[in-house]
PDB file of C-alpha atoms in Angstrom:
ATOM      1  CA  MET A 139     117.397 112.035 -12.902  1.00  0.00           C
ATOM      2  CA  THR A 140     116.230 111.494  -9.458  1.00  0.00           C
ATOM      3  CA  ILE A 141     118.188 110.449  -6.464  1.00  0.00           C
ATOM      4  CA  GLU A 142     116.822 107.188  -6.351  1.00  0.00           C
ATOM      5  CA  ASP A 143     117.752 106.581 -10.173  1.00  0.00           C
ATOM      6  CA  ALA A 144     121.523 107.844  -9.468  1.00  0.00           C
ATOM      7  CA  ILE A 145     121.901 105.455  -6.573  1.00  0.00           C
ATOM      8  CA  SER A 146     120.413 102.732  -8.592  1.00  0.00           C
ATOM      9  CA  LEU A 147     122.918 103.579 -11.072  1.00  0.00           C
ATOM     10  CA  ILE A 148     125.596 103.775  -8.330  1.00  0.00           C
ATOM     11  CA  ARG A 149     124.696 100.459  -7.111  1.00  0.00           C
ATOM     12  CA  ALA A 150     124.778  98.799 -10.530  1.00  0.00           C
ATOM     13  CA  LYS A 151     128.209  99.953 -11.352  1.00  0.00           C
ATOM     14  CA  TYR A 152     129.661  98.706  -7.872  1.00  0.00           C
ATOM     15  CA  GLU A 153     128.003  95.402  -8.335  1.00  0.00           C
ATOM     16  CA  GLU A 154     129.536  95.363 -11.901  1.00  0.00           C
ATOM     17  CA  ASN A 155     132.871  96.406 -10.703  1.00  0.00           C
ATOM     18  CA  MET A 156     132.890  93.871  -7.659  1.00  0.00           C
ATOM     19  CA  THR A 157     132.093  91.309 -10.067  1.00  0.00           C
ATOM     20  CA  LYS A 158     134.620  92.311 -12.409  1.00  0.00           C
ATOM     21  CA  LYS A 159     137.096  92.302  -9.547  1.00  0.00           C
ATOM     22  CA  TRP A 160     135.965  88.550  -8.226  1.00  0.00           C
ATOM     23  CA  ILE A 161     136.372  87.186 -11.614  1.00  0.00           C
ATOM     24  CA  SER A 162     139.615  88.441 -12.481  1.00  0.00           C
ATOM     25  CA  SER A 163     140.750  87.567  -8.972  1.00  0.00           C
ATOM     26  CA  ARG A 164     139.875  84.034  -9.412  1.00  0.00           C
ATOM     27  CA  GLU A 165     141.897  83.642 -12.441  1.00  0.00           C
ATOM     28  CA  LYS A 166     145.242  84.267 -10.561  1.00  0.00           C
ATOM     29  CA  PRO A 167     146.521  80.861  -9.377  1.00  0.00           C
ATOM     30  CA  SER A 168     146.447  80.329  -5.567  1.00  0.00           C
ATOM     31  CA  TYR A 169     148.871  77.806  -3.504  1.00  0.00           C
ATOM     32  CA  THR A 170     148.005  75.770  -0.831  1.00  0.00           C
ATOM     33  CA  TRP A 171     150.554  73.680   1.562  1.00  0.00           C
ATOM     34  CA  TYR A 172     150.321  71.100   4.405  1.00  0.00           C
ATOM     35  CA  PHE A 173     152.900  71.453   7.182  1.00  0.00           C
ATOM     36  CA  ASP A 174     153.448  67.849   8.908  1.00  0.00           C
ATOM     37  CA  ARG A 175     157.096  68.631  10.627  1.00  0.00           C
ATOM     38  CA  MET A 176     157.004  67.148  14.342  1.00  0.00           C
ATOM     39  CA  LEU A 177     158.896  69.955  15.728  1.00  0.00           C
ATOM     40  CA  PRO A 178     161.896  69.088  18.130  1.00  0.00           C
ATOM     41  CA  GLY A 179     161.561  69.361  21.508  1.00  0.00           C
ATOM     42  CA  ASP A 180     157.948  67.895  22.725  1.00  0.00           C
ATOM     43  CA  ASP A 181     155.726  65.525  21.466  1.00  0.00           C
ATOM     44  CA  CYS A 182     152.954  68.011  20.226  1.00  0.00           C
ATOM     45  CA  GLY A 183     153.293  67.483  16.591  1.00  0.00           C
ATOM     46  CA  ALA A 184     152.475  70.418  14.040  1.00  0.00           C
ATOM     47  CA  TRP A 185     149.820  72.900  15.125  1.00  0.00           C
ATOM     48  CA  HIS A 186     148.326  75.778  13.590  1.00  0.00           C
ATOM     49  CA  SER A 187     151.068  78.446  13.132  1.00  0.00           C
ATOM     50  CA  SER A 188     153.975  75.993  14.054  1.00  0.00           C
ATOM     51  CA  ASP A 189     155.336  76.675  10.501  1.00  0.00           C
ATOM     52  CA  LEU A 190     155.747  80.678  10.585  1.00  0.00           C
ATOM     53  CA  TRP A 191     159.414  80.158  12.117  1.00  0.00           C
ATOM     54  CA  TYR A 192     160.190  78.332   8.787  1.00  0.00           C
ATOM     55  CA  TRP A 193     158.645  80.585   6.826  1.00  0.00           C
ATOM     56  CA  PHE A 194     160.229  83.640   7.856  1.00  0.00           C
ATOM     57  CA  GLY A 195     163.924  81.965   8.572  1.00  0.00           C
ATOM     58  CA  THR A 196     163.631  82.735  12.749  1.00  0.00           C
ATOM     59  CA  LEU A 197     164.401  79.244  13.661  1.00  0.00           C
ATOM     60  CA  GLU A 198     167.485  80.522  15.778  1.00  0.00           C
ATOM     61  CA  ASN A 199     165.288  82.848  17.709  1.00  0.00           C
ATOM     62  CA  GLY A 200     163.282  79.748  19.146  1.00  0.00           C
ATOM     63  CA  TRP A 201     164.203  77.413  22.063  1.00  0.00           C
ATOM     64  CA  ARG A 202     163.667  74.386  20.148  1.00  0.00           C
ATOM     65  CA  PRO A 203     166.648  71.998  19.128  1.00  0.00           C
ATOM     66  CA  PHE A 204     166.325  72.382  15.591  1.00  0.00           C
ATOM     67  CA  GLU A 205     168.403  69.895  13.294  1.00  0.00           C
ATOM     68  CA  GLU A 206     169.958  70.431  10.217  1.00  0.00           C
ATOM     69  CA  LYS A 207     166.781  69.183   8.169  1.00  0.00           C
ATOM     70  CA  ASP A 208     164.691  71.832   9.740  1.00  0.00           C
ATOM     71  CA  LEU A 209     167.401  74.550   8.606  1.00  0.00           C
ATOM     72  CA  GLU A 210     167.027  72.876   5.151  1.00  0.00           C
ATOM     73  CA  LEU A 211     163.144  73.179   5.306  1.00  0.00           C
ATOM     74  CA  SER A 212     163.442  76.715   6.254  1.00  0.00           C
ATOM     75  CA  GLN A 213     165.916  77.994   3.823  1.00  0.00           C
ATOM     76  CA  GLN A 214     163.442  76.007   0.736  1.00  0.00           C
ATOM     77  CA  MET A 215     160.455  77.719   2.562  1.00  0.00           C
ATOM     78  CA  VAL A 216     162.039  81.103   2.804  1.00  0.00           C
ATOM     79  CA  ARG A 217     162.845  80.695  -1.345  1.00  0.00           C
ATOM     80  CA  TYR A 218     159.306  79.802  -2.223  1.00  0.00           C
ATOM     81  CA  LEU A 219     157.855  82.757   0.090  1.00  0.00           C
ATOM     82  CA  CYS A 220     160.338  85.049  -1.739  1.00  0.00           C
ATOM     83  CA  ASN A 221     159.895  83.875  -5.280  1.00  0.00           C
ATOM     84  CA  PHE A 222     155.702  84.390  -4.318  1.00  0.00           C
ATOM     85  CA  ALA A 223     156.589  87.853  -3.203  1.00  0.00           C
ATOM     86  CA  LYS A 224     158.341  88.801  -6.503  1.00  0.00           C
ATOM     87  CA  LYS A 225     156.611  86.929  -8.972  1.00  0.00           C
ATOM     88  CA  GLY A 226     153.167  85.531  -7.781  1.00  0.00           C
ATOM     89  CA  ASN A 227     154.532  82.365  -8.000  1.00  0.00           C
ATOM     90  CA  PRO A 228     156.617  79.882  -5.473  1.00  0.00           C
ATOM     91  CA  ASN A 229     158.499  78.072  -8.333  1.00  0.00           C
ATOM     92  CA  GLY A 230     162.240  78.770  -8.463  1.00  0.00           C
ATOM     93  CA  PRO A 231     165.614  77.390  -9.084  1.00  0.00           C
ATOM     94  CA  GLY A 232     166.304  74.600  -6.201  1.00  0.00           C
ATOM     95  CA  ASN A 233     162.564  73.667  -4.990  1.00  0.00           C
ATOM     96  CA  PRO A 234     160.480  71.142  -6.325  1.00  0.00           C
ATOM     97  CA  GLU A 235     157.799  72.521  -8.629  1.00  0.00           C
ATOM     98  CA  TRP A 236     154.490  73.801  -6.633  1.00  0.00           C
ATOM     99  CA  VAL A 237     151.899  73.286  -8.638  1.00  0.00           C
ATOM    100  CA  ALA A 238     148.839  75.722  -8.610  1.00  0.00           C
ATOM    101  CA  CYS A 239     145.805  74.936  -6.137  1.00  0.00           C
ATOM    102  CA  GLY A 240     143.727  72.118  -6.965  1.00  0.00           C
ATOM    103  CA  ASP A 241     142.906  68.576  -5.212  1.00  0.00           C
ATOM    104  CA  ARG A 242     146.719  68.540  -4.231  1.00  0.00           C
ATOM    105  CA  ALA A 243     149.172  70.571  -1.675  1.00  0.00           C
ATOM    106  CA  MET A 244     152.554  71.043  -1.174  1.00  0.00           C
ATOM    107  CA  VAL A 245     153.685  68.543   1.800  1.00  0.00           C
ATOM    108  CA  MET A 246     156.420  70.090   3.579  1.00  0.00           C
ATOM    109  CA  GLY A 247     157.850  68.820   6.780  1.00  0.00           C
ATOM    110  CA  GLU A 248     158.986  65.334   7.868  1.00  0.00           C
ATOM    111  CA  LYS A 249     159.583  64.267   4.073  1.00  0.00           C
ATOM    112  CA  LYS A 250     161.010  66.235   1.192  1.00  0.00           C
ATOM    113  CA  ALA A 251     158.620  68.779  -0.276  1.00  0.00           C
ATOM    114  CA  HIS A 252     156.275  67.311  -2.391  1.00  0.00           C
ATOM    115  CA  MET A 253     152.907  67.572  -4.193  1.00  0.00           C
ATOM    116  CA  ALA A 254     150.369  65.420  -2.725  1.00  0.00           C
ATOM    117  CA  LYS A 255     146.677  65.091  -1.587  1.00  0.00           C
ATOM    118  CA  PRO A 256     146.572  65.393   2.131  1.00  0.00           C
ATOM    119  CA  SER A 257     144.255  62.868   3.569  1.00  0.00           C
ATOM    120  CA  THR A 258     140.848  64.584   4.891  1.00  0.00           C
ATOM    121  CA  LEU A 259     140.469  62.025   7.184  1.00  0.00           C
ATOM    122  CA  LYS A 260     143.698  62.600   8.919  1.00  0.00           C
ATOM    123  CA  GLN A 261     143.254  66.200   9.390  1.00  0.00           C
ATOM    124  CA  VAL A 262     139.790  65.919  10.813  1.00  0.00           C
ATOM    125  CA  ILE A 263     140.834  63.016  13.229  1.00  0.00           C
ATOM    126  CA  THR A 264     143.616  65.230  13.927  1.00  0.00           C
ATOM    127  CA  MET A 265     141.323  68.140  14.802  1.00  0.00           C
ATOM    128  CA  LEU A 266     138.974  65.739  17.116  1.00  0.00           C
ATOM    129  CA  LYS A 267     142.111  64.420  19.069  1.00  0.00           C
ATOM    130  CA  GLY A 268     143.619  67.560  19.738  1.00  0.00           C
ATOM    131  CA  LYS A 269     147.001  66.186  18.665  1.00  0.00           C
ATOM    132  CA  GLY A 270     149.529  67.432  15.962  1.00  0.00           C
ATOM    133  CA  ALA A 271     149.060  66.524  12.047  1.00  0.00           C
ATOM    134  CA  GLY A 272     152.270  63.784  12.689  1.00  0.00           C
ATOM    135  CA  GLU A 273     150.914  62.295  15.553  1.00  0.00           C
ATOM    136  CA  VAL A 274     147.549  60.582  14.138  1.00  0.00           C
TER     137      VAL A 274
END
């Protein structure tokens, strides 16, 4: 066997393994969310990463005048995150069912968490205006 033959064999095996990994990863469900909470304290709306305080249960570290509904939303989001970390599935007792990725996402924020199809038009307008999701 020549060096070129060995390299071709290694390349073919690598591509075969990567293809198998890609296919197996596509079989695992993924979950999407849309965060639209108008954070108290200003009129900037929901922006990229404004949900992190909620996901990690660190609202008390912020300067914003969070309300009881913010604490409840954060507790719910922490439960989803912990369930996902433990089982690969965010669903569990005390939370609305979160359906794996499709044309709908879990909408969390202003209303009770629910599955819905977020408006693509609203998202594009939001980005173009430079406003938060709840301000359009």
